[in-house]
DNA sequence: GTGAAAGCGCTAACAA
DNA sequence: TTGTTAGCGCTTTCAC
């Protein structure tokens, strides 16, 4: 109860939430009937529906979530779990698209979304939240192989991963693009335009998807009879991209083609390249990844591999909702990637 | 008497969540004792604590949130409500700082955070969530005067606003900077450096904070004996900033000083100014607002009014937690702003 | 179509 | 210190 304005100030007094029982009394029916109306049962006398509806709006009744959840063993909430720190979450538009996609799907349901962004978990608070029945299931994106806490959560509630988790357990739902194919498409573009010294700036090596892109890149470069250049690991941030490019130029100055595994990193790497006196794409061709807004905000319009991130979000939510409804869905869903051609390669 | 701790539990089976009762049986104590241990009561025999702890970890017990919440009338969760659409939420680092600040404060508590981003509320789903006891309180940022649903929520749970709400009710907690002072500081800078034709690109006119900044700007310009130039309303997005600047130049070509009410808008407005052949700050001086990363990412380093956004987030969370704990806090908390001097003015 | 009654898993008085 | 006993507000059989 709030502090200011004791009994004198009625307006500041916090509302005492009306219960189902109060509605029932007001409408002159049983609690069971009210419950039926609230939950949209069709087996209720129209007259009763009428009076219950009236009582509900008169009293301003809102069902208590905890009680409902306890009785029905369902929370009607799902979580989006992002094991990253806030800065990276907000810094990468990939997440924005994912959230938009999930939200879009959820709007057509009666589920709400809980965002759970945390690289560390002090006191395992978030794990307990997820396992304590606060949500019926979760979507997990940007998953690292070191995030073992997810395994425990995974056998308490259904989890849908965005990008393949590097875990042993594979009996879990995954929505992904063919990352290896993505890396291959990028490398092909470079090779086909005549690059002979092709390197890559990859994502973190503890991320499955990053490694797959690198693998695709390497395969195509080797298949073209070229010696693959260095694969420098970045961290999917702008700063990391610039730094990786500097390192690349130092170690491999003859580079004439680079696949950078995210547009965000690429957008920061481009200026480094230009500052070194190289022209893009004449001296060094660059292919990015994501087709995020960063692709067109830098000094050179980025040729890039497009990920359908919003569609991924929508698909993940769709699968989770379907599974929660008791339907079957295949473990794996692969969405198509495509090359978007611009100026950098 | 449910069977306590069967033998080897196979892994593929999902979710037979152990209850407090099972822990009690396993540990050979009453449910009340287990509850006391779980909630860290000090009045428990160390030996009992020991055996309860053992039983908990053996069974992998996690308390059911719904049950706990129902019985204690507390959810131990708070919400951050952002009445904006996803794109704007992710596009503005102001929100990132707010979330970081809130998170930072929450990590020292046993509360979890629910992010609730939605400009529209289909089926009043989110309102029902907030009012149904799913959270104990909420922090609201980026509030528009048209967001009336918050009034109803406000008398169900305590609300802490970031930025003064334009609502009638003023008996609610608010953490804010002195926006009028901010606008005044910006305008002073412009006037002092000799600008004679001072305009502003403001935020949306349905946002209290935006109007206050404009008021401060107008006051100072008028006090300097100058005729205030146009106040063009932007929407706090990059696109909106560029557009507003184009409109400003068309309507008021003699402009030589502009206060742009957010760095994000300013960063998009600068190129428009440069493209028009004007030099910054020689021909047109620009002062931004926020001191966000955008301030230093554009073609000219932005002189700007710094808002302590992370501190605001932390302060809001601190107040809410304090209020929930039954303590008194003053309705209003004003955090200081300051001018950060760079190149644009 | 409607109501009565039995819980869901937990906390909180009150006894012991 | 510990256990016993009521509920928290809702859903859900199961009779009627």
XYZ file of C-alpha atoms (C1' of nucleotides) in Angstrom:
722
model
C 0.000 0.000 0.000
C 1.309 3.385 -0.961
C 2.484 5.878 1.528
C 1.076 9.337 0.900
C -2.512 10.219 1.595
C -3.686 7.854 4.339
C -7.430 7.401 4.640
C -8.278 10.958 3.759
C -7.228 10.837 0.122
C -9.523 8.370 -1.574
C -8.184 8.905 -5.063
C -4.699 7.809 -4.132
C -5.879 4.557 -2.622
C -4.871 1.623 -4.689
C -7.682 -0.206 -6.309
C -8.814 -3.423 -4.633
C -9.021 -5.840 -7.503
C -12.506 -7.347 -7.888
C -12.593 -11.115 -7.936
C -14.527 -13.549 -10.003
C -16.688 -14.177 -6.981
C -17.672 -10.536 -6.759
C -18.641 -10.550 -10.405
C -20.692 -13.691 -9.859
C -22.561 -12.104 -6.956
C -23.148 -8.921 -8.922
C -24.474 -10.837 -11.925
C -26.476 -13.295 -9.892
C -24.818 -16.394 -11.289
C -22.267 -18.916 -10.094
C -18.523 -18.433 -10.310
C -18.332 -21.258 -12.785
C -20.603 -19.388 -15.151
C -18.548 -16.245 -14.915
C -15.459 -18.272 -15.647
C -17.150 -19.711 -18.708
C -18.065 -16.292 -20.012
C -14.598 -14.931 -19.381
C -13.062 -17.818 -21.245
C -15.518 -17.612 -24.086
C -17.327 -20.880 -23.623
C -20.201 -21.329 -26.051
C -22.373 -23.279 -23.645
C -23.786 -20.322 -21.790
C -27.237 -18.836 -21.909
C -27.093 -15.528 -23.817
C -28.974 -13.823 -21.020
C -26.352 -14.900 -18.503
C -23.583 -13.779 -20.803
C -25.213 -10.406 -20.962
C -25.467 -9.872 -17.232
C -21.984 -11.226 -16.581
C -20.508 -8.915 -19.191
C -22.271 -6.008 -17.557
C -21.019 -6.936 -14.103
C -17.485 -7.299 -15.425
C -17.354 -3.870 -16.942
C -19.135 -2.263 -14.014
C -16.656 -3.684 -11.563
C -13.687 -3.373 -13.864
C -12.866 -6.986 -13.364
C -9.550 -8.343 -14.637
C -8.778 -11.996 -13.983
C -5.883 -12.611 -11.635
C -3.081 -14.123 -13.669
C -1.477 -15.990 -10.818
C -4.678 -17.746 -9.856
C -5.557 -18.573 -13.406
C -2.073 -19.780 -14.060
C -2.020 -21.923 -10.949
C -5.342 -23.536 -11.701
C -4.774 -24.115 -15.378
C -1.037 -24.803 -15.298
C -0.546 -22.325 -18.096
C 0.824 -18.804 -17.991
C -0.076 -17.631 -21.481
C 3.272 -15.924 -21.666
C 6.395 -16.834 -23.590
C 9.891 -15.477 -23.220
C 12.474 -14.330 -25.687
C 15.802 -15.257 -24.156
C 18.856 -13.395 -25.411
C 22.103 -14.422 -23.709
C 23.873 -11.192 -24.599
C 24.405 -7.979 -22.766
C 22.074 -5.060 -23.265
C 24.504 -3.080 -25.364
C 24.841 -5.735 -27.984
C 21.135 -6.451 -27.941
C 20.296 -2.866 -28.756
C 23.254 -2.366 -31.057
C 22.291 -5.024 -33.553
C 19.165 -4.557 -35.616
C 19.009 -8.289 -36.149
C 17.383 -8.503 -32.731
C 14.951 -5.749 -33.552
C 13.733 -7.733 -36.532
C 13.446 -10.893 -34.509
C 11.396 -9.146 -31.862
C 9.229 -7.521 -34.506
C 8.572 -10.890 -36.087
C 7.696 -12.547 -32.807
C 5.495 -9.663 -31.794
C 3.730 -9.784 -35.100
C 2.816 -13.410 -34.623
C 1.895 -12.970 -30.982
C -0.552 -10.179 -31.702
C -2.849 -12.729 -33.225
C -2.774 -14.794 -30.066
C -3.533 -14.179 -26.426
C 0.051 -14.710 -25.372
C 2.281 -11.948 -24.083
C 6.016 -11.680 -24.604
C 8.649 -11.365 -21.903
C 12.017 -10.132 -23.063
C 14.865 -11.595 -21.087
C 18.198 -10.096 -22.014
C 21.143 -11.147 -19.890
C 24.548 -12.539 -20.588
C 25.116 -13.386 -16.979
C 22.515 -14.646 -14.563
C 23.132 -13.331 -11.056
C 21.703 -15.735 -8.556
C 20.214 -17.766 -11.378
C 17.242 -15.451 -11.040
C 16.267 -15.639 -14.663
C 16.626 -19.393 -14.830
C 14.328 -19.745 -11.874
C 11.905 -17.416 -13.526
C 11.830 -19.496 -16.683
C 11.630 -22.792 -14.844
C 9.145 -21.658 -12.249
C 6.254 -21.717 -14.646
C 6.271 -17.979 -15.344
C 6.269 -18.709 -19.064
C 4.960 -21.635 -21.056
C 7.889 -21.723 -23.434
C 10.722 -19.651 -24.811
C 12.432 -18.531 -27.979
C 16.214 -18.383 -27.718
C 18.405 -16.385 -30.060
C 22.090 -15.598 -30.197
C 22.966 -18.703 -28.342
C 26.535 -19.551 -27.383
C 27.867 -23.040 -26.880
C 28.796 -22.087 -23.343
C 25.242 -21.299 -22.301
C 24.643 -24.545 -20.466
C 21.853 -23.223 -18.296
C 19.588 -23.574 -21.292
C 19.843 -27.333 -21.197
C 18.212 -27.444 -17.796
C 15.527 -25.026 -18.838
C 14.963 -27.001 -21.992
C 13.564 -29.951 -20.165
C 11.208 -27.853 -18.103
C 9.605 -25.920 -20.956
C 9.734 -26.147 -24.747
C 12.458 -24.057 -26.343
C 12.678 -22.867 -29.932
C 16.144 -21.827 -31.018
C 17.012 -19.253 -33.607
C 20.185 -20.639 -35.104
C 21.313 -24.113 -34.276
C 22.503 -24.528 -30.698
C 25.858 -26.237 -30.432
C 24.526 -28.506 -27.720
C 24.487 -32.256 -27.792
C 20.752 -32.470 -27.410
C 19.160 -32.172 -30.806
C 15.593 -32.978 -29.893
C 14.656 -29.336 -29.789
C 13.129 -26.953 -32.280
C 15.403 -24.874 -34.433
C 14.684 -22.181 -36.995
C 17.714 -21.315 -39.019
C 19.045 -20.277 -42.340
C 21.604 -22.427 -44.092
C 24.598 -20.570 -42.758
C 27.098 -22.672 -44.642
C 25.239 -21.918 -47.841
C 25.319 -18.246 -46.895
C 29.077 -18.292 -46.494
C 29.364 -20.169 -49.753
C 27.219 -17.685 -51.661
C 29.324 -14.831 -50.342
C 32.575 -16.537 -51.270
C 31.267 -17.423 -54.726
C 30.532 -13.821 -55.421
C 34.083 -12.902 -54.476
C 35.657 -15.703 -56.478
C 33.527 -15.039 -59.521
C 34.443 -11.401 -59.693
C 38.085 -12.493 -59.851
C 39.374 -12.160 -56.309
C 42.454 -14.319 -55.731
C 43.204 -13.580 -52.081
C 39.997 -14.146 -50.245
C 39.787 -13.772 -46.456
C 36.931 -13.641 -43.972
C 36.051 -11.783 -40.815
C 33.921 -14.269 -38.968
C 31.679 -14.143 -35.929
C 32.680 -15.492 -32.512
C 33.994 -19.038 -32.759
C 31.744 -20.180 -29.948
C 28.730 -19.557 -32.118
C 27.643 -22.397 -34.307
C 26.220 -20.178 -37.020
C 29.430 -18.193 -37.307
C 31.490 -21.321 -37.802
C 29.154 -22.601 -40.465
C 29.461 -19.432 -42.483
C 33.217 -19.742 -42.309
C 33.026 -23.347 -43.411
C 30.968 -22.436 -46.490
C 33.380 -19.664 -47.339
C 36.380 -21.966 -47.020
C 34.812 -24.711 -49.098
C 34.081 -22.449 -52.045
C 37.445 -20.720 -51.953
C 39.247 -24.038 -51.873
C 37.024 -25.465 -54.599
C 38.067 -22.556 -56.795
C 41.648 -23.709 -56.462
C 42.634 -20.793 -54.257
C 44.405 -20.839 -50.935
C 41.926 -19.531 -48.337
C 43.203 -16.390 -46.616
C 42.979 -15.833 -42.877
C 39.709 -16.202 -41.009
C 39.784 -13.505 -38.363
C 37.249 -13.813 -35.606
C 35.227 -10.697 -34.772
C 32.572 -10.361 -32.123
C 29.638 -9.110 -34.204
C 30.112 -5.537 -32.999
C 31.182 -2.463 -34.968
C 34.324 -2.020 -32.921
C 35.234 -5.648 -33.363
C 34.735 -5.403 -37.104
C 37.087 -2.465 -37.451
C 39.691 -4.120 -35.318
C 39.478 -7.386 -37.205
C 39.936 -5.549 -40.492
C 43.039 -3.823 -39.169
C 44.437 -7.147 -38.097
C 43.585 -8.660 -41.447
C 45.380 -5.943 -43.382
C 48.425 -6.352 -41.204
C 48.573 -10.095 -41.587
C 47.460 -10.385 -45.177
C 48.053 -7.147 -47.084
C 47.541 -8.807 -50.471
C 43.855 -9.439 -49.649
C 41.517 -8.533 -52.480
C 38.240 -10.034 -51.268
C 36.666 -10.313 -47.806
C 33.543 -11.963 -46.545
C 32.492 -10.168 -43.367
C 29.984 -12.241 -41.427
C 27.728 -9.351 -40.359
C 26.808 -6.003 -41.895
C 27.404 -4.257 -38.619
C 31.015 -5.431 -38.578
C 31.345 -4.736 -42.303
C 30.082 -1.180 -41.970
C 32.878 -0.498 -39.501
C 35.434 -2.402 -41.542
C 34.833 -0.403 -44.728
C 36.294 2.868 -43.409
C 39.393 0.990 -42.265
C 39.829 -0.339 -45.765
C 39.339 3.075 -47.343
C 41.695 4.723 -44.876
C 44.387 2.269 -45.899
C 44.145 3.706 -49.407
C 42.326 0.759 -50.948
C 39.353 1.221 -53.228
C 36.160 -0.787 -52.816
C 35.464 -2.942 -54.732
C 38.337 -2.353 -57.211
C 41.165 -3.209 -54.806
C 39.244 -5.131 -52.200
C 35.741 -6.494 -52.685
C 33.565 -6.951 -49.619
C 30.484 -9.079 -49.042
C 28.497 -8.637 -45.824
C 25.834 -10.664 -44.088
C 22.321 -9.883 -42.808
C 21.148 -7.161 -45.189
C 20.510 -4.956 -42.204
C 20.174 -1.161 -42.427
C 23.923 -0.945 -41.783
C 24.443 -2.336 -45.262
C 23.372 0.919 -46.855
C 24.533 3.392 -44.241
C 28.270 3.117 -44.748
C 30.537 4.853 -47.276
C 29.941 2.081 -49.818
C 26.669 0.259 -50.394
C 27.262 -3.260 -49.230
C 26.687 -6.365 -51.290
C 25.415 -8.771 -48.693
C 23.782 -12.079 -47.877
C 20.235 -11.453 -46.769
C 18.807 -13.241 -43.749
C 15.031 -13.140 -43.361
C 15.284 -12.197 -39.701
C 11.765 -10.917 -39.188
C 10.391 -14.033 -40.829
C 12.594 -16.064 -38.506
C 11.065 -14.369 -35.508
C 7.575 -14.960 -36.796
C 8.322 -18.579 -37.589
C 9.835 -19.240 -34.172
C 6.809 -17.799 -32.419
C 4.541 -19.755 -34.693
C 6.260 -23.025 -33.897
C 6.281 -22.380 -30.177
C 2.594 -21.502 -30.091
C 1.793 -24.534 -32.159
C 3.765 -26.815 -29.893
C 2.118 -25.313 -26.824
C -1.233 -26.010 -28.424
C -0.228 -29.651 -28.564
C 0.510 -29.851 -32.265
C 3.504 -31.501 -33.867
C 6.149 -29.516 -35.663
C 9.342 -30.767 -37.281
C 12.480 -30.097 -35.278
C 14.187 -28.150 -37.983
C 13.017 -25.284 -40.192
C 15.420 -23.788 -42.700
C 14.618 -20.412 -44.214
C 16.144 -19.303 -47.510
C 18.979 -16.796 -47.842
C 19.737 -14.693 -50.899
C 22.488 -12.459 -52.209
C 21.664 -8.768 -52.387
C 23.874 -7.097 -54.974
C 25.095 -3.590 -54.338
C 28.406 -1.796 -54.823
C 30.967 -3.396 -52.539
C 31.426 -6.602 -54.525
C 1.399 -39.115 0.351
C 2.983 -38.676 -3.047
C 5.947 -40.874 -3.752
C 9.049 -38.922 -2.873
C 12.111 -39.176 -5.085
C 11.480 -42.199 -7.287
C 14.460 -43.990 -8.682
C 16.330 -42.979 -11.825
C 14.342 -40.387 -13.731
C 14.894 -40.634 -17.478
C 15.786 -37.468 -19.329
C 13.467 -37.373 -22.306
C 10.364 -36.833 -20.200
C 9.314 -33.251 -19.819
C 8.465 -31.515 -16.653
C 7.236 -33.326 -13.609
C 8.040 -30.271 -11.543
C 8.713 -31.255 -7.949
C 6.545 -29.479 -5.423
C 7.302 -28.100 -2.032
C 5.451 -31.053 -0.598
C 7.777 -33.506 -2.297
C 10.779 -31.669 -0.926
C 9.265 -31.738 2.545
C 8.692 -35.486 2.374
C 12.179 -36.099 1.056
C 13.735 -33.995 3.798
C 11.479 -35.308 6.524
C 10.121 -31.934 7.611
C 6.890 -30.021 7.173
C 6.049 -27.935 4.145
C 6.168 -24.816 6.266
C 9.768 -25.523 7.164
C 10.725 -25.978 3.544
C 9.013 -22.713 2.745
C 10.994 -21.020 5.491
C 14.268 -22.335 4.153
C 13.416 -21.357 0.590
C 12.558 -17.857 1.702
C 15.621 -17.513 3.865
C 13.998 -17.343 7.268
C 16.534 -17.273 10.075
C 14.374 -19.176 12.529
C 15.205 -22.609 11.273
C 17.326 -25.301 12.836
C 20.633 -25.536 10.937
C 20.222 -29.291 10.681
C 16.841 -28.874 9.006
C 18.241 -26.261 6.668
C 20.897 -28.746 5.679
C 18.535 -31.567 4.837
C 16.057 -29.302 3.080
C 18.819 -27.834 0.949
C 19.927 -31.322 0.041
C 16.421 -32.393 -0.895
C 15.960 -29.276 -2.999
C 19.028 -29.831 -5.074
C 18.448 -33.563 -5.345
C 14.960 -33.034 -6.678
C 15.824 -29.923 -8.639
C 13.050 -28.034 -6.970
C 12.085 -24.608 -8.257
C 9.173 -22.853 -6.538
C 6.104 -22.371 -8.685
C 5.748 -18.683 -9.346
C 2.012 -18.706 -9.841
C 1.365 -20.389 -6.530
C 3.783 -18.199 -4.673
C 2.372 -15.140 -6.306
C -1.191 -16.111 -5.530
C -0.486 -16.815 -1.908
C 1.692 -13.808 -1.241
C -0.014 -11.317 -3.545
C 3.352 -10.394 -4.997
C 4.875 -11.317 -8.305
C 8.432 -10.131 -7.763
C 8.426 -8.833 -11.300
C 8.219 -5.307 -12.622
C 7.550 -4.133 -16.145
C 9.129 -1.522 -18.334
C 6.311 -0.137 -20.443
C 7.269 1.609 -23.663
C 4.310 2.892 -25.667
C 6.257 2.986 -28.926
C 6.631 0.599 -31.774
C 9.502 -1.817 -31.884
C 11.390 0.059 -34.568
C 11.636 3.221 -32.569
C 12.449 1.333 -29.396
C 15.438 -0.313 -31.000
C 16.414 2.682 -33.063
C 16.983 5.016 -30.157
C 19.841 4.331 -27.788
C 18.065 6.346 -25.122
C 16.015 3.244 -24.432
C 19.076 1.068 -24.320
C 20.495 3.242 -21.573
C 17.248 3.224 -19.654
C 17.060 -0.553 -19.802
C 20.692 -0.840 -18.803
C 20.086 1.392 -15.814
C 17.021 -0.498 -14.686
C 18.749 -3.813 -15.162
C 21.698 -2.618 -13.190
C 19.525 -1.760 -10.219
C 17.439 -4.909 -10.504
C 20.442 -7.189 -10.437
C 20.855 -6.343 -6.787
C 17.305 -7.410 -6.068
C 15.273 -10.521 -6.572
C 12.958 -8.863 -9.047
C 12.883 -9.700 -12.732
C 12.130 -7.283 -15.536
C 9.448 -7.655 -18.175
C 9.855 -5.499 -21.235
C 6.560 -4.424 -22.724
C 6.961 -2.560 -25.974
C 3.792 -1.727 -27.834
C 2.328 1.390 -29.296
C -1.020 -0.243 -29.825
C -2.634 -2.729 -27.507
C -4.640 -5.254 -29.486
C -7.380 -6.656 -27.323
C -6.006 -4.725 -24.375
C -3.849 -7.778 -23.801
C -0.984 -5.882 -22.288
C -3.206 -3.816 -20.045
C -4.774 -6.952 -18.701
C -1.358 -8.382 -18.159
C -0.258 -5.382 -16.138
C -3.486 -5.143 -14.196
C -3.858 -8.855 -13.611
C -1.146 -8.939 -11.024
C 1.558 -10.232 -13.337
C 3.845 -7.476 -12.151
C 4.031 -5.564 -8.897
C 4.716 -2.239 -10.529
C 5.959 -0.636 -13.716
C 8.329 1.925 -15.110
C 6.929 3.907 -18.029
C 9.069 5.800 -20.498
C 8.366 7.689 -23.688
C 4.868 8.413 -22.621
C 2.427 10.275 -24.872
C -0.458 12.372 -23.637
C -2.785 10.137 -25.598
C -1.840 7.006 -23.718
C -4.897 6.972 -21.484
C -4.750 3.292 -20.717
C -1.988 4.099 -18.281
C -4.373 5.945 -16.003
C -6.344 2.803 -15.368
C -3.232 0.788 -14.813
C -1.909 3.444 -12.508
C -4.505 2.807 -9.881
C -3.945 -0.922 -9.942
C -0.177 -0.891 -9.511
C 2.406 1.788 -8.729
C 3.870 3.460 -11.805
C 7.107 5.391 -12.078
C 7.319 7.647 -15.097
C 10.435 8.658 -16.930
C 9.595 12.141 -18.078
C 6.536 13.887 -16.772
C 3.278 12.424 -18.005
C 0.880 14.996 -19.397
C -1.951 13.481 -17.432
C -4.105 15.235 -14.889
C -3.163 12.936 -12.090
C 0.029 14.131 -10.577
C 0.147 11.872 -7.568
C 2.510 9.504 -9.290
C 6.254 9.105 -9.267
C 8.265 10.876 -11.915
C 11.969 10.883 -12.690
C 12.909 13.563 -15.117
C 15.473 16.054 -16.179
C 14.575 19.702 -16.322
C 13.654 19.683 -19.986
C 12.916 23.379 -20.105
C 16.320 24.067 -18.643
C 17.783 21.745 -21.283
C 16.163 23.679 -24.084
C 17.308 26.899 -22.481
C 20.910 25.750 -22.174
C 20.922 24.759 -25.827
C 19.442 28.052 -26.950
C 21.882 30.012 -24.777
C 24.772 28.354 -26.472
C 23.400 29.341 -29.853
C 22.628 32.901 -28.835
C 25.983 33.374 -27.143
C 27.930 32.314 -30.179
C 26.138 35.029 -32.124
C 23.320 33.295 -33.911
C 20.550 35.704 -34.901
C 18.082 33.367 -36.559
C 17.533 30.549 -34.154
C 15.087 27.746 -34.926
C 14.348 24.376 -33.364
C 13.466 20.893 -34.503
C 11.402 19.612 -31.645
C 10.040 16.240 -30.633
C 6.423 15.206 -31.103
C 4.041 17.806 -29.705
C 2.105 15.174 -27.828
C 5.102 14.552 -25.616
C 5.395 16.716 -22.549
C 9.174 16.618 -22.465
C 9.427 17.755 -26.070
C 7.212 20.742 -25.448
C 9.198 21.765 -22.416
C 12.444 21.780 -24.350
C 10.821 23.993 -26.944
C 9.544 26.322 -24.253
C 13.021 26.724 -22.784
C 14.453 27.400 -26.211
C 11.810 30.013 -26.981
C 12.242 31.748 -23.646
C 15.968 32.224 -24.059
C 15.759 33.303 -27.684
C 13.104 35.853 -26.863
C 15.010 37.045 -23.811
C 17.970 37.764 -26.068
C 15.787 40.146 -28.020
C 15.578 37.850 -31.041
C 12.525 36.713 -32.909
C 12.287 32.927 -32.398
C 12.459 31.060 -35.709
C 10.148 28.181 -36.590
C 9.718 25.224 -34.266
C 9.360 22.252 -36.558
C 8.077 19.100 -34.999
C 10.023 15.910 -35.706
C 9.208 12.460 -34.451
C 12.471 11.560 -32.715
C 13.574 9.354 -35.615
C 16.465 9.815 -38.055
C 14.147 10.063 -41.021
C 11.982 12.582 -39.243
C 15.008 14.676 -38.356
C 16.196 14.886 -41.953
C 12.759 15.754 -43.170
C 12.257 18.416 -40.539
C 15.568 20.009 -41.493
C 14.557 20.102 -45.145
C 11.322 21.780 -44.202
C 13.145 24.221 -41.968
C 15.545 25.278 -44.719
C 12.665 25.780 -47.102
C 10.664 27.879 -44.678
C 13.482 29.737 -43.017
C 16.575 29.823 -45.231
C 18.233 32.557 -43.152
C 18.544 30.181 -40.186
C 21.962 30.279 -38.532
C 21.313 28.283 -35.357
C 19.194 25.203 -34.648
C 18.397 23.331 -31.504
C 17.511 19.771 -32.476
C 15.755 17.993 -29.633
C 17.481 14.629 -30.049
C 20.903 13.555 -31.279
C 19.357 10.903 -33.445
C 17.378 13.514 -35.353
C 20.371 15.848 -35.371
C 22.676 13.224 -36.826
C 20.312 12.892 -39.766
C 19.774 16.627 -40.039
C 23.475 17.453 -40.334
C 23.953 15.876 -43.777
C 20.930 17.799 -45.042
C 22.522 21.004 -43.850
C 25.870 20.157 -45.435
C 24.239 19.105 -48.685
C 22.583 22.491 -48.870
C 26.063 24.011 -49.015
C 26.073 25.365 -45.488
C 29.037 24.943 -43.185
C 28.658 23.764 -39.602
C 28.995 25.650 -37.344
C 30.149 28.674 -39.392
C 26.912 29.116 -41.338
C 24.552 27.183 -39.128
C 25.332 26.123 -35.589
C 23.589 23.028 -34.232
C 22.986 21.866 -30.678
C 21.611 18.367 -30.089
C 20.077 16.627 -27.113
C 20.842 13.374 -25.288
C 24.598 12.992 -25.768
C 23.946 9.607 -27.288
C 26.457 7.758 -29.486
C 24.834 9.424 -32.489
C 26.356 12.680 -31.335
C 29.816 11.562 -32.371
C 28.985 9.350 -35.314
C 27.877 11.991 -37.799
C 29.928 14.174 -40.150
C 30.348 16.799 -37.433
C 30.836 16.155 -33.731
C 27.697 17.374 -32.081
C 27.542 19.873 -29.254
C 24.679 18.533 -27.218
C 22.701 18.614 -23.997
C 23.504 15.519 -21.999
C 20.738 13.539 -20.327
C 21.829 11.039 -17.706
C 19.630 8.319 -19.186
C 21.230 5.330 -17.550
C 21.059 7.070 -14.205
C 17.410 7.787 -14.900
C 16.752 4.113 -15.459
C 18.557 3.196 -12.284
C 16.732 5.853 -10.302
C 13.329 4.802 -11.594
C 13.946 1.202 -10.661
C 15.248 2.273 -7.296
C 12.145 4.306 -6.547
C 9.789 1.562 -7.673
C 11.526 -1.068 -5.581
C 11.546 1.239 -2.622
C 7.852 1.986 -2.957
C 7.076 -1.708 -3.312
C 8.994 -2.290 -0.126
C 6.623 0.110 1.576
C 8.977 3.050 1.863
C 8.195 6.659 1.082
C 9.703 8.440 -1.858
C 9.017 11.955 -3.084
C 6.843 12.161 -6.173
C 9.366 14.036 -8.217
C 13.063 13.462 -8.848
C 14.933 15.816 -11.139
C 18.297 14.755 -12.485
C 20.828 17.302 -13.730
C 21.568 18.006 -17.396
C 24.756 19.487 -18.770
C 26.080 20.910 -22.014
C 28.680 18.805 -23.793
C 30.768 21.023 -26.046
C 31.953 19.646 -29.360
C 32.212 21.055 -32.872
C 28.722 21.789 -34.119
C 28.102 24.873 -31.993
C -26.947 -24.740 -19.400
C -25.691 -24.301 -14.544
C -23.880 -24.906 -9.857
C -21.195 -27.287 -6.108
C -17.017 -28.708 -4.709
C -12.343 -30.053 -5.092
C -8.086 -28.647 -5.762
C -3.594 -26.029 -8.358
C 1.316 -25.072 -4.998
C 2.346 -21.874 -2.122
C 2.427 -18.505 2.150
C 1.039 -17.060 6.616
C -1.384 -17.178 10.931
C -1.743 -19.574 14.819
C -0.756 -23.376 17.826
C 2.187 -26.591 19.918
C 11.808 -23.805 16.372
C 8.227 -26.542 14.186
C 3.772 -28.255 12.388
C -1.226 -27.470 11.392
C -4.631 -25.134 9.144
C -6.594 -22.007 6.169
C -6.995 -19.859 2.348
C -5.000 -16.782 -2.248
C -8.597 -16.609 -7.074
C -9.152 -19.352 -10.490
C -10.354 -23.729 -13.469
C -12.486 -27.974 -13.839
C -14.780 -32.267 -13.243
C -19.145 -33.964 -12.109
C -23.787 -33.938 -10.902
C -28.164 -31.812 -11.731
